[in-house]
Coordinates of C-alpha atoms in Angstrom, one line a residue:
M1 CA -16.6 -65.3 -111.8
P2 CA -16.4 -64.6 -108.1
K3 CA -13.4 -66.1 -106.3
L4 CA -13.1 -67.7 -102.9
Q5 CA -11.1 -65.2 -100.8
R6 CA -8.3 -66.4 -98.4
A7 CA -9.9 -64.8 -95.3
A8 CA -13.1 -66.8 -95.9
A9 CA -11.2 -70.1 -96.6
H10 CA -9.2 -69.5 -93.4
R11 CA -12.2 -69.1 -91.2
I12 CA -14.0 -72.1 -92.7
A13 CA -10.9 -74.3 -92.4
C14 CA -10.4 -73.4 -88.8
A15 CA -14.0 -74.3 -88.0
V16 CA -13.9 -77.5 -90.0
V17 CA -10.8 -78.7 -88.1
A18 CA -12.1 -77.6 -84.7
A19 CA -15.3 -79.7 -85.3
E20 CA -13.3 -82.7 -86.5
V21 CA -11.0 -82.6 -83.4
R22 CA -14.0 -82.3 -81.1
R23 CA -15.4 -85.4 -82.9
L24 CA -12.2 -87.3 -82.5
R25 CA -11.9 -86.4 -78.8
D26 CA -15.6 -87.1 -78.3
T27 CA -16.2 -83.9 -76.5
P28 CA -18.2 -80.7 -77.3
H29 CA -15.6 -78.6 -75.6
S30 CA -11.9 -78.3 -76.1
D31 CA -9.6 -75.5 -75.1
A32 CA -7.2 -76.6 -77.8
V33 CA -9.6 -76.2 -80.7
K34 CA -11.8 -73.2 -80.1
G35 CA -10.0 -70.4 -82.0
D36 CA -9.6 -68.8 -85.4
W37 CA -5.9 -69.4 -85.5
P38 CA -3.3 -67.3 -87.4
D39 CA -1.6 -68.8 -90.4
S40 CA 1.7 -69.2 -88.5
T41 CA 0.1 -71.4 -85.8
Q42 CA 1.9 -74.8 -85.6
I43 CA -0.4 -77.8 -85.9
G44 CA 1.5 -80.1 -83.6
D45 CA 2.9 -79.9 -80.1
Q46 CA 4.1 -76.3 -80.3
G47 CA 0.7 -75.0 -81.4
L48 CA -2.7 -76.7 -81.6
G49 CA -1.4 -79.8 -80.0
L50 CA -2.9 -82.2 -82.5
D51 CA -1.4 -85.7 -82.4
S52 CA -0.7 -87.7 -85.6
I53 CA -4.1 -89.2 -85.7
E54 CA -5.8 -85.9 -85.2
Q55 CA -3.7 -84.3 -88.0
L56 CA -4.8 -87.0 -90.4
G57 CA -8.4 -86.4 -89.3
A58 CA -8.0 -82.7 -90.0
L59 CA -6.6 -83.4 -93.5
G60 CA -9.5 -85.7 -94.2
A61 CA -12.1 -83.2 -93.0
L62 CA -10.6 -80.4 -95.0
A63 CA -10.4 -82.6 -98.1
E64 CA -14.1 -83.6 -97.7
A65 CA -15.3 -80.0 -97.0
F66 CA -13.4 -78.4 -99.9
D67 CA -13.3 -81.3 -102.4
L68 CA -9.5 -81.5 -102.3
D69 CA -7.2 -84.3 -103.2
D70 CA -3.6 -85.2 -102.3
S71 CA -2.1 -84.2 -105.7
L72 CA -2.0 -80.6 -104.5
L73 CA -0.1 -81.3 -101.3
S74 CA 3.7 -80.7 -101.1
D75 CA 6.1 -83.5 -100.3
D76 CA 6.1 -82.5 -96.6
P77 CA 2.8 -82.8 -94.7
P78 CA 1.2 -79.5 -93.6
R79 CA 2.9 -78.1 -90.4
T80 CA 0.9 -74.9 -89.9
V81 CA -2.6 -73.6 -90.3
G82 CA -1.4 -71.5 -93.2
A83 CA -0.4 -74.7 -95.1
W84 CA -3.9 -76.0 -94.7
V85 CA -5.3 -72.8 -96.2
D86 CA -2.6 -72.8 -99.0
W87 CA -3.9 -76.3 -100.0
I88 CA -7.5 -74.9 -100.3
M89 CA -6.5 -71.8 -102.2
Q90 CA -4.3 -73.7 -104.7
A91 CA -7.2 -76.0 -105.5
H92 CA -9.5 -73.0 -106.0
A93 CA -7.0 -71.2 -108.1
E94 CA -6.6 -74.2 -110.4
D95 CA -10.4 -74.5 -110.8
A96 CA -10.6 -72.4 -114.0
G97 CA -14.0 -73.9 -114.9
G98 CA -15.7 -73.0 -111.6
N99 CA -16.4 -76.6 -110.8
G100 CA -15.2 -76.4 -107.2
R101 CA -17.5 -77.9 -104.5
M102 CA -18.0 -77.7 -100.8
T103 CA -19.6 -80.3 -98.6
V104 CA -21.4 -79.5 -95.4
A105 CA -23.3 -81.7 -93.0
T106 CA -26.9 -81.3 -91.9
S107 CA -27.1 -80.2 -88.2
G108 CA -29.3 -83.2 -87.2
S109 CA -29.5 -84.8 -83.9
T110 CA -29.8 -88.5 -84.9
G111 CA -26.1 -89.2 -84.9
R112 CA -25.7 -89.5 -88.7
P113 CA -25.5 -86.0 -90.3
R114 CA -26.0 -86.2 -94.1
P115 CA -23.5 -84.6 -96.4
C116 CA -24.8 -81.9 -98.7
I117 CA -22.7 -80.8 -101.7
H118 CA -22.8 -77.3 -103.0
A119 CA -21.0 -75.6 -105.9
I120 CA -18.7 -72.9 -104.5
T121 CA -19.9 -70.5 -107.3
D122 CA -23.5 -70.9 -106.0
L123 CA -22.4 -70.1 -102.4
L124 CA -20.4 -67.1 -103.5
A125 CA -23.3 -65.9 -105.6
E126 CA -25.6 -66.1 -102.6
A127 CA -23.1 -64.2 -100.5
A128 CA -23.0 -61.5 -103.1
V129 CA -26.8 -61.1 -103.2
L130 CA -26.9 -60.9 -99.5
A131 CA -24.0 -58.5 -99.3
A132 CA -25.9 -56.1 -101.5
R133 CA -28.7 -56.0 -99.0
F134 CA -26.4 -55.3 -96.0
D135 CA -24.2 -52.7 -97.6
G136 CA -22.8 -50.3 -95.0
R137 CA -22.1 -52.9 -92.3
R138 CA -18.7 -52.2 -90.7
R139 CA -18.1 -55.6 -89.0
V140 CA -19.7 -59.1 -88.7
V141 CA -20.0 -60.4 -85.2
A142 CA -20.3 -64.2 -85.4
L143 CA -22.0 -66.1 -82.6
V144 CA -22.1 -69.2 -84.8
P145 CA -19.2 -71.4 -86.2
A146 CA -18.3 -71.5 -89.9
H147 CA -18.5 -75.3 -90.6
H148 CA -22.3 -75.3 -91.1
L149 CA -23.8 -73.6 -94.1
Y150 CA -25.4 -70.7 -92.2
G151 CA -22.0 -69.8 -90.7
I152 CA -20.1 -70.4 -93.9
I153 CA -22.2 -67.9 -95.9
W154 CA -22.8 -65.3 -93.2
T155 CA -19.6 -65.3 -91.2
A156 CA -17.1 -66.2 -93.9
L157 CA -18.2 -65.5 -97.4
L158 CA -20.4 -62.5 -96.7
P159 CA -17.8 -60.5 -94.7
A160 CA -15.2 -61.3 -97.3
T161 CA -17.5 -60.0 -100.0
L162 CA -18.3 -56.9 -98.0
G163 CA -14.6 -56.4 -97.2
V164 CA -15.3 -56.1 -93.5
P165 CA -13.7 -57.9 -90.6
V166 CA -15.4 -60.8 -88.7
V167 CA -15.0 -61.3 -85.0
A168 CA -16.1 -64.4 -83.1
R169 CA -18.0 -63.9 -79.9
S170 CA -19.6 -66.1 -77.3
I171 CA -22.5 -65.5 -75.1
G172 CA -21.2 -65.4 -71.5
A173 CA -18.5 -62.9 -72.4
P174 CA -18.8 -59.3 -73.4
L175 CA -20.0 -58.9 -77.0
A176 CA -18.6 -55.3 -77.2
L177 CA -21.1 -54.4 -80.0
A178 CA -20.6 -51.1 -81.9
A179 CA -22.5 -49.1 -84.5
G180 CA -22.4 -50.8 -87.9
D181 CA -22.2 -54.3 -86.6
L182 CA -24.0 -57.2 -88.2
V183 CA -24.7 -59.9 -85.5
V184 CA -25.1 -63.4 -86.8
A185 CA -26.9 -65.8 -84.3
V186 CA -29.5 -68.5 -84.0
P187 CA -32.9 -68.1 -82.3
D188 CA -31.9 -69.5 -78.9
Q189 CA -29.0 -67.0 -78.8
W190 CA -31.3 -64.1 -79.7
Q191 CA -33.6 -65.2 -76.8
V192 CA -30.7 -65.0 -74.4
L193 CA -29.5 -61.7 -75.8
L194 CA -32.9 -60.2 -75.2
R195 CA -32.5 -61.0 -71.5
M196 CA -28.9 -59.9 -71.2
I197 CA -28.7 -56.7 -73.3
R198 CA -30.6 -53.8 -71.9
R199 CA -29.9 -51.5 -74.8
F200 CA -28.2 -52.1 -78.2
P201 CA -25.9 -49.5 -79.6
D202 CA -27.3 -47.5 -82.5
D203 CA -27.2 -49.1 -86.0
V204 CA -26.7 -52.7 -85.0
V205 CA -28.4 -55.2 -87.3
G206 CA -29.2 -58.8 -86.5
V207 CA -29.5 -62.0 -88.6
S208 CA -31.2 -65.2 -87.4
S209 CA -31.5 -68.7 -89.0
A210 CA -31.6 -72.4 -88.1
G211 CA -35.2 -72.2 -86.9
S212 CA -38.0 -69.7 -87.0
L213 CA -37.5 -66.7 -84.6
D214 CA -40.3 -66.1 -82.1
D215 CA -42.2 -62.9 -82.9
D216 CA -42.3 -61.8 -79.2
V217 CA -38.5 -62.2 -79.0
A218 CA -38.1 -60.1 -82.2
A219 CA -40.4 -57.4 -80.8
G220 CA -38.4 -57.3 -77.6
L221 CA -35.1 -57.0 -79.5
A222 CA -36.5 -54.1 -81.5
A223 CA -37.7 -52.4 -78.3
A224 CA -34.2 -52.8 -76.9
G225 CA -32.8 -50.8 -79.9
L226 CA -31.8 -53.4 -82.4
A227 CA -32.1 -51.5 -85.7
R228 CA -33.1 -54.4 -87.9
L229 CA -33.6 -58.1 -87.5
V230 CA -33.6 -60.4 -90.5
D231 CA -34.8 -64.0 -90.3
I232 CA -33.4 -66.4 -93.0
Y233 CA -35.3 -69.5 -94.1
G234 CA -33.2 -72.2 -95.7
S235 CA -31.5 -75.6 -95.1
S236 CA -28.2 -77.4 -95.4
E237 CA -29.5 -79.0 -98.6
T238 CA -30.5 -75.7 -100.4
G239 CA -28.7 -72.8 -98.7
G240 CA -30.7 -69.7 -98.2
I241 CA -34.2 -69.9 -99.7
A242 CA -36.0 -66.7 -98.4
M243 CA -35.7 -64.0 -95.9
R244 CA -38.0 -61.7 -93.9
D245 CA -37.5 -58.4 -92.0
L246 CA -39.2 -58.8 -88.7
P247 CA -42.1 -58.2 -87.9
A248 CA -43.2 -59.4 -91.3
S249 CA -44.6 -62.9 -91.3
A250 CA -44.0 -63.9 -94.9
Y251 CA -40.5 -64.7 -96.3
D252 CA -39.5 -63.2 -99.7
L253 CA -37.7 -65.7 -102.0
L254 CA -34.1 -65.0 -102.8
P255 CA -33.4 -64.2 -106.5
R256 CA -32.0 -67.7 -107.2
W257 CA -35.3 -69.5 -106.4
G258 CA -38.8 -69.7 -107.9
L259 CA -41.7 -72.1 -107.1
A260 CA -43.0 -75.0 -109.2
P261 CA -46.3 -76.8 -108.6
N262 CA -45.9 -80.2 -106.9
G263 CA -49.4 -81.6 -106.8
D264 CA -52.4 -80.2 -105.0
D265 CA -51.5 -77.1 -102.9
D266 CA -47.8 -78.2 -102.8
W267 CA -44.7 -76.6 -104.1
R268 CA -41.1 -77.3 -104.9
L269 CA -38.2 -74.9 -105.4
V270 CA -36.9 -74.4 -108.9
D271 CA -33.6 -72.5 -109.7
R272 CA -32.7 -70.4 -112.7
D273 CA -31.4 -73.5 -114.6
G274 CA -34.7 -75.3 -114.1
R275 CA -33.4 -77.7 -111.4
L276 CA -36.0 -78.8 -108.9
C277 CA -35.4 -79.1 -105.2
D278 CA -37.7 -80.1 -102.3
L279 CA -38.6 -77.6 -99.7
P280 CA -38.0 -78.6 -96.1
D281 CA -41.5 -77.5 -95.1
H282 CA -45.0 -77.4 -96.5
I283 CA -45.6 -73.8 -97.4
E284 CA -48.4 -71.3 -98.0
R285 CA -47.7 -69.3 -101.2
I286 CA -48.4 -65.6 -100.9
G287 CA -48.3 -63.9 -104.3
D288 CA -45.5 -64.7 -106.7
R289 CA -42.4 -64.3 -104.5
A290 CA -43.5 -64.8 -100.9
I291 CA -44.0 -67.9 -98.8
R292 CA -44.9 -68.8 -95.2
P293 CA -43.7 -72.2 -93.8
I294 CA -46.6 -74.2 -92.2
G295 CA -44.9 -77.4 -91.0
R296 CA -42.0 -79.7 -91.6
R297 CA -42.4 -82.4 -94.2
D298 CA -40.3 -84.9 -92.2
G299 CA -41.9 -84.3 -88.7
A300 CA -38.7 -82.6 -87.4
V301 CA -38.7 -79.7 -85.0
Q302 CA -35.8 -77.3 -84.2
V303 CA -34.2 -77.4 -80.8
A304 CA -31.2 -75.1 -80.3
G305 CA -30.6 -75.1 -84.0
H306 CA -30.7 -78.9 -84.4
N307 CA -33.2 -80.9 -86.2
V308 CA -34.9 -83.3 -83.8
W309 CA -37.6 -85.9 -84.5
P310 CA -40.1 -86.2 -81.6
E311 CA -41.3 -89.5 -82.9
R312 CA -37.8 -91.0 -82.8
V313 CA -37.5 -89.8 -79.2
A314 CA -40.9 -91.3 -78.3
R315 CA -39.8 -94.7 -79.9
V316 CA -36.7 -94.7 -77.7
L317 CA -38.7 -93.9 -74.5
R318 CA -41.3 -96.6 -75.3
T319 CA -38.6 -99.2 -74.9
I320 CA -38.3 -98.4 -71.2
D321 CA -39.6 -101.1 -68.9
G322 CA -42.9 -99.9 -67.4
A323 CA -43.8 -97.4 -70.1
A324 CA -46.9 -98.5 -72.0
D325 CA -47.0 -95.5 -74.3
V326 CA -45.2 -92.2 -74.9
A327 CA -45.9 -89.0 -76.9
V328 CA -43.3 -86.3 -77.4
R329 CA -43.8 -82.7 -78.6
L330 CA -42.0 -79.4 -78.7
H331 CA -42.6 -77.3 -75.6
A332 CA -43.3 -73.6 -75.7
N333 CA -39.9 -73.1 -74.0
G334 CA -38.1 -74.5 -77.1
R335 CA -37.2 -77.9 -75.6
L336 CA -39.1 -81.2 -75.9
K337 CA -41.7 -82.5 -73.5
A338 CA -43.0 -86.0 -73.1
F339 CA -46.3 -87.5 -71.9
V340 CA -45.8 -91.0 -70.4
V341 CA -48.5 -93.6 -69.9
P342 CA -47.2 -96.1 -67.3
D343 CA -48.1 -99.8 -67.2
K344 CA -50.9 -100.3 -64.7
D345 CA -48.5 -101.9 -62.2
S346 CA -45.7 -99.5 -62.6
D347 CA -44.6 -96.7 -60.3
P348 CA -44.0 -93.3 -62.1
V349 CA -41.1 -92.6 -59.8
Q350 CA -39.3 -95.7 -60.8
I351 CA -40.1 -95.0 -64.5
S352 CA -38.7 -91.5 -64.1
A353 CA -35.4 -92.9 -62.9
R354 CA -35.2 -95.4 -65.9
I355 CA -36.1 -92.5 -68.3
E356 CA -33.1 -90.5 -67.1
Q357 CA -30.8 -93.4 -67.6
V358 CA -32.0 -94.2 -71.1
A359 CA -32.2 -90.6 -72.2
A360 CA -28.6 -90.0 -71.0
A361 CA -27.4 -93.1 -72.9
R362 CA -29.4 -93.0 -76.1
L363 CA -30.4 -89.4 -76.7
T364 CA -28.4 -86.3 -77.6
D365 CA -28.8 -83.1 -75.5
P366 CA -31.3 -81.5 -77.9
E367 CA -33.4 -84.7 -78.0
R368 CA -33.8 -85.1 -74.3
P369 CA -37.2 -84.0 -73.0
K370 CA -37.0 -81.5 -70.1
T371 CA -40.6 -81.8 -69.0
Y372 CA -42.5 -85.1 -68.3
R373 CA -46.2 -85.6 -67.5
F374 CA -47.7 -89.0 -66.5
G375 CA -51.3 -90.0 -67.0
P376 CA -53.5 -93.1 -67.7
A377 CA -53.8 -92.4 -71.4
L378 CA -52.4 -90.1 -74.0
P379 CA -54.4 -86.9 -74.5
R380 CA -56.7 -87.2 -77.5
N381 CA -59.5 -85.1 -79.0
A382 CA -63.0 -86.3 -79.8
M383 CA -61.8 -87.6 -83.2
G384 CA -59.2 -89.8 -81.5
K385 CA -56.2 -87.7 -82.7
L386 CA -53.4 -86.9 -80.4
E387 CA -53.7 -83.4 -78.9
D388 CA -51.4 -81.1 -77.0
W389 CA -51.1 -81.1 -73.2
T390 CA -49.9 -78.6 -70.6

């Protein structure tokens, strides 16, 4: 039975705590919680600078993420990062039956991420399957954190399985890529890298997830020397479902999954034990083991790796005084756009000011439309159905 390795637990734990402290401080940025800290790092004033409430929050976040309880803690509360990791590793060592679980949150933008529970053995098995397909990588370059499922598998479990180091990088600072690197990023990051990197070193492979990667971006990256680019289709609820090597348009199912009929021209996932699971999208089935997603079931779209519901955004904007109706869609630039129908006596300039105020107060950054168009009626086709606008 595969075992959780300390290096992987350490990276995940640091990311979980960093996310929890950012939540407690109500800020997306914090100089005190942006690193992958050594085991010896003090948690309190002489190290991370976490106060007593933040230390309790860190314990709770780790307990939830790794399915821990207080019976495995020592008499003295943890004082170092290494003590947090010891707690995790002790629980995993005592799990002789392989019943350990991890909880991750969906990366939604509605303010209430949903917890998704996974067996650690399933996550380790997925990492092992993927590692076999990326043998020969010398290093993992992580542009994503390790508290969401994509980062957990690709920047913690997979490098531990391969026995290679993982280095965290941020766009805006030198990536210092080298031959043999596996770069783990999301589509928006790949789009920026296409504009920033004139030529990739030889033998650099890329992985993308958290939204479909644009084919033109993939072609540009290949032209810039990226040796291989793999797009992963999955979700926080399921883990990885399928993968494709660009420029292929169809995704090949990972070995864990098969397809089961779910009514007319619809499908569900089925695992080796016969357990059924809903797909996040409607799909086109291509042969026995290939699929092509053709639209979200829940109406969500991806903005910067976050699930965003355009209809929810439209409902918020319809509450604005002077807005008779609103439609919201995904723009070609990857952000949302809105079409606003003003009341007959309203001034679009005044409505625009109100929109900015409401959007800032009630919408997250990924939810906020960046392009607005005003008109006397929503654009509709001859059948009366809402259609796109430019």
